[in-house]
């Protein structure tokens, strides 16, 4: 509704008239300083040209248009929000080219049509003005579109910038500035960047970097002339990174809530979510001594993150046996996994509760030389106290959903101090890397998803032999990592398939094993015969549903079945990792809710390496087809394995980036 209102004719006319008047007011009340002194002459020397600015600083764009007659067209997005901008530009005699690049977003934003129209305009002698960076960011990273326009048209890109000493910075992807009147106004026209028509990919990239560098230099010079502080400069970032009220309030709240910590931990112990013998670790009190020498601290939230980072830990131990490794996690299941799979000499501790005193106690004991957090574990006290001790912070396998990004971006006083504390974010894909950069991380690199490269969960050979004997002669499928709402869906699918397969056995592995007895009671109410693995039972010939409510056995069950539904996807949870199932030989069926593993599922579904369903009926149909048609199942598995091979490579890239933080053996030997 708001977009329709903003694009309505009367409001656009009024708003554009007001906007144009405001631009003239700012310009006329400001002291203008130019570099070079005659910017008009420099602009006319290259006319027609591709006039480039950064998105965050284009507010006064119409006033850089020379006083002498010159045909100028501006590229403006065609969505409703841009109608007001288009209306303002028209009032300055600027022709419009509608459309924009999509950046990392999906969908057609008219970029191809705009490119064709821009080429036509340049050929006819019209200068084309456009921003070099593309929504949704990152800011001040030149896209390829402007360089391709220069290559195809033969016209140069001229970097330009305008900045005022007084402005308001909006909390947008480009840190858009609203220039204020009665300012000093710097106007800079940089040197042209030319792109040969026969430029190959390397030359195009070199030209893109040259445009980016030219714009950054022009912008820095414009702020220097105006006597202002660039909102995206290191100086401004340091100022913005100071903890705001939200951070101070959080730190005060967690400190004053400390008396409640024993009650919370006691309750969690009663429901099996804490180990009684290790509760002191949650207060930051270590249960083992710190080993001497260089220590790398890894922190992972739970089982999924631990599985992802274990190969990184193993690789570092293999390459640097002299380095000590500490892994912290927050759940009982991940602690048991760590005990079973950590390399010899590596230490596991529970992460302290996010209280300043507990975190400081933890850090004073362990004194890590490098802190590596996994995926999205951003606890304010943990991050800020680590940063305060000048311990390098790295985020690996980083992910950031759009919903989370939008929430963080609305709270820069909270997000900027936290994300700027990480010197490096190794993200799962380009989109996530852009988001970390936009939130303040100095360097974000897309390296891929560690979960693709991680080995499958371990399989207990003795348990496999015992269960294989118990399942002999049965048709078996698995509902893995199920969440509330999916167990009864699996049961309905079981009943739908049983008519065709009377010998059918459904195995359910709940994501949270403590739910086992509840699931059993729920399904027994539907007249299904249920056996619980936590009670030491094995399925017999009459068992309908076998609930594997144990810890660390998911790999065992994947290895036993030909078809697995991977849970968290028929309810809006975000899905679970499908790669483990495929690596252990199970064809994957998923629901539509897999945003947490979007890269993997995008590739698998595109390749035909997984099947997506929407409800119990679809689940039954797809599973029964795969159970009965070995050839169809084989084709899906072959496509899935090929897709996984294409997605791999995150592990060596992650290790390569971490190596820059690790000391050489010679340094360690000298220090010892």
Coordinates of C-alpha atoms in Angstrom, one line a residue, residues 168-634:
X168 CA 22.2 13.0 7.9
X169 CA 23.1 9.3 7.2
X170 CA 20.2 6.9 6.7
X171 CA 20.4 3.4 8.0
X172 CA 20.3 1.9 4.5
X173 CA 22.5 -0.5 2.5
X174 CA 24.4 2.4 1.0
X175 CA 24.5 4.6 4.1
X176 CA 22.5 7.2 2.0
X177 CA 23.3 10.8 3.0
X178 CA 20.7 13.6 3.0
X179 CA 22.7 16.7 2.4
X180 CA 21.9 19.7 4.7
X181 CA 21.8 23.4 3.8
X182 CA 24.4 26.0 5.0
X183 CA 27.2 23.5 4.4
X184 CA 30.5 23.4 2.6
X185 CA 29.9 21.5 -0.6
X186 CA 32.7 19.5 -2.3
X187 CA 32.3 18.6 -6.0
X188 CA 35.0 16.4 -7.6
X189 CA 35.3 15.1 -11.2
X190 CA 37.8 12.3 -11.4
X191 CA 39.9 10.9 -14.3
X192 CA 38.1 8.9 -16.9
X193 CA 38.4 5.1 -17.0
X194 CA 38.3 3.6 -20.5
X195 CA 37.5 0.0 -21.4
X196 CA 38.7 -1.4 -24.7
X197 CA 36.0 -3.0 -26.8
X198 CA 37.9 -6.3 -27.0
X199 CA 38.5 -6.4 -23.2
X200 CA 38.6 -10.0 -21.9
X201 CA 37.3 -11.0 -18.5
X202 CA 40.6 -10.0 -16.8
X203 CA 40.6 -6.6 -18.4
X204 CA 37.0 -6.0 -17.5
X205 CA 37.7 -6.9 -13.9
X206 CA 40.7 -4.5 -13.9
X207 CA 38.5 -1.8 -15.3
X208 CA 35.9 -2.5 -12.6
X209 CA 38.5 -2.1 -9.9
X210 CA 39.7 1.1 -11.6
X211 CA 36.2 2.6 -11.5
X212 CA 35.8 1.6 -7.9
X213 CA 39.2 3.1 -7.0
X214 CA 38.4 6.3 -8.9
X215 CA 35.0 6.7 -7.2
X216 CA 36.6 6.1 -3.7
X217 CA 39.3 8.7 -4.4
X218 CA 36.7 11.2 -5.7
X219 CA 34.5 10.6 -2.7
X220 CA 37.3 11.0 -0.2
X221 CA 38.4 14.2 -1.9
X222 CA 34.9 15.6 -1.9
X223 CA 34.6 15.0 1.9
X224 CA 38.0 16.5 2.3
X225 CA 37.0 19.7 0.4
X226 CA 33.7 19.9 2.4
X227 CA 35.5 19.3 5.7
X228 CA 33.1 16.5 6.5
X229 CA 33.6 12.9 7.7
X230 CA 32.7 10.2 5.2
X231 CA 30.1 8.0 6.9
X232 CA 31.8 4.9 5.5
X233 CA 35.3 5.9 6.4
X234 CA 37.3 4.1 9.1
X235 CA 37.0 7.1 11.3
X236 CA 33.2 7.1 11.1
X237 CA 33.1 3.3 11.5
X238 CA 35.1 3.5 14.8
X239 CA 32.7 6.1 16.1
X240 CA 29.7 4.1 15.1
X241 CA 31.2 0.9 16.6
X242 CA 31.1 2.4 20.1
X243 CA 28.5 0.5 22.2
X244 CA 25.2 2.2 22.1
X245 CA 22.4 2.2 24.6
X246 CA 21.1 -1.2 23.5
X247 CA 24.5 -2.8 24.1
X248 CA 24.8 -1.1 27.5
X249 CA 21.3 -2.1 28.5
X250 CA 22.0 -5.7 27.5
X251 CA 25.2 -5.8 29.4
X252 CA 23.5 -4.4 32.5
X253 CA 20.6 -6.8 32.2
X254 CA 22.8 -9.9 31.9
X255 CA 24.8 -8.7 34.9
X256 CA 21.8 -8.0 37.2
X257 CA 20.2 -11.3 36.1
X258 CA 23.2 -13.3 37.3
X259 CA 21.3 -14.4 40.6
X260 CA 18.8 -16.2 38.3
X261 CA 21.5 -18.2 36.5
X262 CA 21.6 -21.1 39.1
X263 CA 17.8 -21.5 38.9
X264 CA 17.9 -21.6 35.1
X265 CA 20.7 -24.1 35.0
X266 CA 19.0 -26.3 37.6
X267 CA 15.8 -26.3 35.5
X268 CA 17.8 -27.2 32.4
X269 CA 19.6 -30.0 34.3
X270 CA 16.3 -31.5 35.3
X271 CA 15.1 -31.7 31.7
X272 CA 18.4 -33.1 30.5
X273 CA 19.9 -30.0 28.8
X274 CA 22.8 -29.6 31.2
X275 CA 25.4 -32.0 32.6
X276 CA 25.3 -31.7 36.4
X277 CA 29.1 -32.5 36.8
X278 CA 30.0 -29.7 34.4
X279 CA 27.7 -26.9 35.4
X280 CA 30.5 -24.8 36.7
X281 CA 31.8 -24.4 33.2
X282 CA 28.7 -22.3 32.4
X283 CA 29.9 -19.8 35.0
X284 CA 33.3 -19.6 33.2
X285 CA 35.1 -21.9 35.6
X286 CA 37.3 -24.3 33.7
X287 CA 37.4 -28.0 34.5
X288 CA 40.9 -28.5 33.1
X289 CA 44.1 -26.5 33.0
X290 CA 45.1 -24.4 30.1
X291 CA 47.9 -26.1 28.1
X292 CA 51.0 -24.0 27.5
X293 CA 51.6 -22.4 24.1
X294 CA 49.5 -21.0 21.3
X295 CA 45.8 -21.8 21.7
X296 CA 43.0 -21.5 19.1
X297 CA 39.5 -21.3 20.5
X298 CA 36.6 -22.5 18.4
X299 CA 33.0 -21.9 19.4
X300 CA 30.0 -23.8 17.9
X301 CA 26.4 -23.6 19.1
X302 CA 25.3 -27.2 18.7
X303 CA 25.6 -30.5 16.8
X304 CA 25.3 -29.1 13.3
X305 CA 27.9 -26.4 13.8
X306 CA 30.2 -28.8 15.6
X307 CA 30.0 -31.3 12.7
X308 CA 30.8 -28.5 10.3
X309 CA 33.9 -27.2 12.1
X310 CA 35.4 -30.6 13.2
X311 CA 37.2 -31.0 9.9
X312 CA 38.7 -27.6 10.3
X313 CA 40.0 -28.5 13.7
X314 CA 41.3 -31.8 12.5
X315 CA 43.1 -30.1 9.6
X316 CA 44.8 -27.5 11.9
X317 CA 45.9 -30.3 14.3
X318 CA 47.3 -32.3 11.3
X319 CA 49.2 -29.2 10.0
X320 CA 50.1 -27.7 13.3
X321 CA 50.4 -30.4 16.0
X322 CA 52.1 -27.8 18.2
X323 CA 49.0 -25.6 18.4
X324 CA 46.4 -26.2 21.2
X325 CA 42.7 -26.4 20.3
X326 CA 39.7 -25.6 22.5
X327 CA 36.2 -26.1 21.4
X328 CA 33.2 -24.7 23.3
X329 CA 29.6 -25.6 22.6
X330 CA 26.3 -25.0 24.4
X331 CA 24.4 -28.3 24.3
X332 CA 24.7 -31.8 25.8
X333 CA 24.4 -33.4 22.4
X334 CA 27.3 -31.4 20.9
X335 CA 29.4 -32.1 24.0
X336 CA 29.0 -35.8 23.5
X337 CA 29.8 -35.4 19.9
X338 CA 32.9 -33.5 20.8
X339 CA 34.1 -36.1 23.2
X340 CA 33.7 -38.8 20.6
X341 CA 35.3 -37.0 17.6
X342 CA 37.7 -34.3 18.8
X343 CA 41.4 -35.0 17.9
X344 CA 43.6 -36.2 20.7
X345 CA 44.8 -33.3 22.9
X346 CA 41.9 -31.0 21.9
X347 CA 39.8 -29.8 24.8
X348 CA 36.0 -29.3 25.1
X349 CA 34.3 -27.0 27.5
X350 CA 30.8 -25.7 27.8
X351 CA 30.5 -22.0 26.7
X352 CA 29.9 -19.7 29.6
X353 CA 26.5 -18.0 29.9
X354 CA 26.6 -14.6 28.3
X355 CA 27.3 -12.6 31.4
X356 CA 30.3 -10.3 31.6
X357 CA 31.8 -11.8 34.7
X358 CA 31.4 -15.3 33.5
X359 CA 32.9 -14.5 30.1
X360 CA 35.9 -12.6 31.7
X361 CA 36.6 -15.5 34.0
X362 CA 36.6 -17.9 31.0
X363 CA 38.9 -15.6 29.0
X364 CA 41.3 -15.0 31.9
X365 CA 41.8 -18.8 32.3
X366 CA 42.1 -19.8 28.6
X367 CA 43.7 -16.7 27.2
X368 CA 43.1 -17.7 23.5
X369 CA 45.4 -16.4 20.8
X370 CA 42.7 -16.7 18.2
X371 CA 38.9 -17.0 18.5
X372 CA 36.9 -18.7 15.7
X373 CA 33.1 -18.6 15.9
X374 CA 30.9 -20.8 13.7
X375 CA 27.9 -19.7 11.6
X376 CA 25.8 -17.2 13.5
X377 CA 26.9 -17.4 17.2
X378 CA 26.8 -13.7 18.0
X379 CA 26.6 -13.4 21.8
X380 CA 27.2 -9.7 22.7
X381 CA 29.2 -10.2 25.9
X382 CA 31.2 -13.1 24.4
X383 CA 32.1 -11.1 21.3
X384 CA 32.8 -7.7 23.0
X385 CA 34.9 -9.1 25.9
X386 CA 37.0 -11.2 23.4
X387 CA 37.5 -8.1 21.3
X388 CA 38.4 -5.9 24.3
X389 CA 41.4 -8.2 25.0
X390 CA 42.5 -7.7 21.3
X391 CA 42.0 -11.4 20.5
X392 CA 41.5 -11.7 16.7
X393 CA 38.0 -12.8 16.0
X394 CA 37.0 -14.8 12.8
X395 CA 33.6 -16.1 11.8
X396 CA 33.6 -19.3 9.8
X397 CA 30.8 -20.9 7.8
X398 CA 29.0 -17.6 8.4
X399 CA 25.4 -17.3 7.4
X400 CA 22.9 -14.5 7.8
X401 CA 19.3 -14.9 6.7
X402 CA 17.6 -11.8 5.1
X403 CA 15.2 -11.6 8.1
X404 CA 18.2 -11.6 10.6
X405 CA 20.0 -9.1 8.4
X406 CA 17.0 -6.7 8.3
X407 CA 16.7 -6.9 12.1
X408 CA 20.4 -6.2 12.7
X409 CA 20.5 -3.4 10.2
X410 CA 17.7 -1.6 12.0
X411 CA 19.8 -1.5 15.1
X412 CA 23.2 -0.2 14.0
X413 CA 24.1 0.8 17.6
X414 CA 23.8 -2.9 18.5
X415 CA 25.0 -4.6 15.3
X416 CA 28.0 -2.3 14.3
X417 CA 30.0 -2.9 17.5
X418 CA 29.5 -6.7 17.3
X419 CA 30.1 -7.3 13.6
X420 CA 33.0 -4.9 13.4
X421 CA 34.7 -6.9 16.1
X422 CA 35.2 -9.7 13.6
X423 CA 38.3 -9.1 11.5
X424 CA 37.2 -11.7 9.0
X425 CA 33.9 -13.4 8.1
X426 CA 34.2 -16.5 5.9
X427 CA 30.6 -16.7 4.5
X428 CA 28.7 -19.6 3.0
X429 CA 27.9 -17.6 -0.2
X430 CA 28.1 -14.2 -1.8
X431 CA 24.8 -12.9 -0.3
X432 CA 25.8 -13.7 3.2
X433 CA 29.2 -12.1 2.7
X434 CA 27.5 -8.9 1.4
X435 CA 25.4 -8.8 4.6
X436 CA 28.3 -9.2 7.0
X437 CA 30.1 -6.4 5.1
X438 CA 27.0 -4.1 5.3
X439 CA 26.8 -4.8 9.1
X440 CA 30.4 -3.7 9.6
X441 CA 32.7 -6.7 9.2
X442 CA 35.9 -5.2 7.6
X443 CA 36.5 -8.2 5.4
X444 CA 34.0 -10.8 4.3
X445 CA 34.9 -13.6 1.9
X446 CA 32.5 -16.2 0.3
X447 CA 34.2 -19.6 0.6
X448 CA 31.3 -22.0 0.5
X449 CA 29.5 -24.2 3.1
X450 CA 31.7 -26.3 5.4
X451 CA 28.8 -28.7 5.8
X452 CA 29.2 -29.8 2.2
X453 CA 32.8 -30.9 2.8
X454 CA 32.2 -32.4 6.3
X455 CA 32.4 -36.2 6.5
X456 CA 29.1 -37.9 7.2
X457 CA 28.1 -38.7 10.8
X458 CA 29.9 -41.8 12.1
X459 CA 28.3 -45.2 11.8
X460 CA 28.6 -47.7 14.7
X461 CA 29.5 -51.0 12.9
X462 CA 28.2 -53.2 15.8
X463 CA 25.0 -51.3 16.0
X464 CA 24.6 -51.5 12.2
X465 CA 24.9 -55.2 12.2
X466 CA 22.4 -55.6 15.0
X467 CA 19.9 -53.3 13.4
X468 CA 20.3 -54.8 10.0
X469 CA 19.3 -58.2 11.4
X470 CA 16.3 -56.7 13.1
X471 CA 15.2 -54.9 9.9
X472 CA 15.7 -57.9 7.6
X473 CA 12.8 -58.4 5.3
X474 CA 11.1 -55.1 6.1
X475 CA 10.6 -52.1 3.8
X476 CA 12.2 -49.2 5.7
X477 CA 12.3 -45.4 5.4
X478 CA 13.5 -42.7 7.7
X479 CA 12.1 -39.4 8.9
X480 CA 15.2 -37.7 10.2
X481 CA 15.8 -34.6 12.4
X482 CA 12.0 -34.1 12.8
X483 CA 10.6 -31.1 14.6
X484 CA 7.2 -30.8 16.4
X485 CA 4.4 -31.2 13.8
X486 CA 6.5 -33.4 11.5
X487 CA 6.2 -36.7 13.5
X488 CA 2.4 -36.9 13.0
X489 CA 2.9 -36.0 9.3
X490 CA 5.4 -39.0 9.1
X491 CA 2.8 -41.2 10.8
X492 CA 0.0 -40.2 8.3
X493 CA 2.4 -40.9 5.5
X494 CA 3.2 -44.3 7.0
X495 CA -0.5 -45.2 7.1
X496 CA -0.9 -44.1 3.5
X497 CA 1.9 -46.3 2.3
X498 CA 1.1 -49.3 4.4
X499 CA -1.7 -50.4 2.1
X500 CA 0.9 -50.9 -0.7
X501 CA 3.6 -52.1 1.7
X502 CA 2.2 -54.0 4.6
X503 CA 5.7 -54.8 5.9
X504 CA 6.6 -51.0 6.1
X505 CA 8.6 -49.7 9.0
X506 CA 9.0 -46.0 9.6
X507 CA 12.0 -44.9 11.7
X508 CA 11.7 -41.4 13.3
X509 CA 14.9 -39.7 14.6
X510 CA 13.7 -36.5 16.4
X511 CA 16.0 -33.5 16.2
X512 CA 15.7 -33.3 20.0
X513 CA 15.9 -36.8 21.5
X514 CA 14.2 -35.8 24.7
X515 CA 10.9 -35.6 22.6
X516 CA 11.0 -39.4 22.1
X517 CA 8.5 -40.4 24.9
X518 CA 6.1 -37.6 23.8
X519 CA 6.2 -38.7 20.2
X520 CA 5.6 -42.4 21.3
X521 CA 2.5 -41.4 23.3
X522 CA 1.2 -39.3 20.4
X523 CA 1.5 -42.1 17.8
X524 CA 0.3 -44.8 20.1
X525 CA -2.9 -42.7 20.3
X526 CA -3.3 -43.3 16.6
X527 CA -3.2 -47.1 17.1
X528 CA 0.4 -47.5 15.9
X529 CA 2.8 -49.9 17.5
X530 CA 5.8 -47.9 18.6
X531 CA 9.2 -48.9 20.0
X532 CA 11.7 -46.5 21.7
X533 CA 15.4 -47.0 21.2
X534 CA 16.2 -45.1 24.4
X535 CA 14.5 -48.0 26.2
X536 CA 16.9 -50.5 24.6
X537 CA 14.2 -51.9 22.3
X538 CA 14.6 -53.1 18.7
X539 CA 11.8 -53.2 16.2
X540 CA 10.1 -56.5 15.7
X541 CA 7.8 -57.7 12.9
X542 CA 4.8 -55.9 14.4
X543 CA 6.5 -52.5 15.0
X544 CA 5.0 -49.7 12.9
X545 CA 7.2 -46.8 14.1
X546 CA 10.7 -47.1 15.6
X547 CA 11.7 -43.9 17.4
X548 CA 15.5 -43.5 17.6
X549 CA 15.6 -41.0 20.5
X550 CA 19.3 -41.4 21.2
X551 CA 22.3 -39.1 20.6
X552 CA 24.9 -39.4 17.9
X553 CA 23.2 -42.2 15.9
X554 CA 21.8 -40.3 12.9
X555 CA 24.6 -41.6 10.7
X556 CA 23.7 -45.2 11.6
X557 CA 20.1 -44.8 10.5
X558 CA 21.0 -42.9 7.3
X559 CA 23.2 -45.9 6.4
X560 CA 20.4 -48.4 6.9
X561 CA 17.6 -46.8 4.7
X562 CA 17.2 -46.2 1.0
X563 CA 15.0 -43.1 1.4
X564 CA 15.1 -40.3 4.1
X565 CA 12.9 -37.4 4.6
X566 CA 15.1 -34.6 6.1
X567 CA 13.1 -32.7 8.7
X568 CA 12.6 -29.1 9.7
X569 CA 11.3 -28.6 6.2
X570 CA 7.5 -29.5 6.4
X571 CA 7.2 -26.9 9.2
X572 CA 8.7 -23.4 9.0
X573 CA 11.9 -24.2 10.8
X574 CA 14.4 -23.7 7.9
X575 CA 15.4 -27.3 7.2
X576 CA 18.3 -29.5 8.2
X577 CA 21.5 -30.7 6.4
X578 CA 20.6 -33.0 3.5
X579 CA 24.3 -33.7 2.6
X580 CA 24.8 -36.2 5.4
X581 CA 21.9 -38.4 4.2
X582 CA 23.2 -38.4 0.6
X583 CA 26.8 -39.3 1.6
X584 CA 25.5 -42.3 3.5
X585 CA 23.4 -43.6 0.6
X586 CA 19.9 -42.3 1.3
X587 CA 17.8 -40.5 -1.3
X588 CA 16.5 -37.2 0.1
X589 CA 12.9 -36.0 0.3
X590 CA 12.3 -32.5 1.7
X591 CA 9.5 -30.1 2.5
X592 CA 9.5 -26.5 1.1
X593 CA 11.0 -24.8 4.2
X594 CA 14.8 -25.1 3.7
X595 CA 16.0 -21.5 3.9
X596 CA 18.9 -22.4 6.3
X597 CA 20.3 -24.7 3.6
X598 CA 19.3 -22.8 0.6
X599 CA 22.5 -23.2 -1.4
X600 CA 22.5 -27.0 -1.0
X601 CA 18.8 -27.4 -1.8
X602 CA 18.9 -25.0 -4.7
X603 CA 21.7 -27.0 -6.3
X604 CA 20.1 -30.4 -5.4
X605 CA 16.6 -29.6 -6.6
X606 CA 18.0 -27.9 -9.8
X607 CA 20.0 -31.0 -10.6
X608 CA 17.1 -33.4 -9.7
X609 CA 19.1 -34.8 -6.8
X610 CA 16.3 -34.5 -4.2
X611 CA 12.5 -34.5 -4.2
X612 CA 10.4 -31.7 -2.6
X613 CA 6.9 -32.4 -1.1
X614 CA 4.4 -30.2 0.6
X615 CA 2.3 -32.4 2.9
X616 CA 1.8 -35.9 4.2
X617 CA 0.1 -37.1 1.0
X618 CA 3.0 -35.9 -1.2
X619 CA 5.5 -37.3 1.3
X620 CA 3.8 -40.8 1.1
X621 CA 3.6 -40.7 -2.8
X622 CA 7.2 -39.6 -3.3
X623 CA 8.7 -42.0 -0.6
X624 CA 6.7 -45.0 -1.9
X625 CA 7.9 -44.3 -5.5
X626 CA 11.5 -44.2 -4.4
X627 CA 11.2 -47.3 -2.3
X628 CA 9.7 -49.3 -5.1
X629 CA 11.7 -48.0 -8.1
X630 CA 15.4 -48.7 -7.5
X631 CA 16.3 -47.2 -10.9
X632 CA 14.6 -43.9 -10.2
X633 CA 16.3 -43.9 -6.8
X634 CA 19.6 -44.6 -8.4

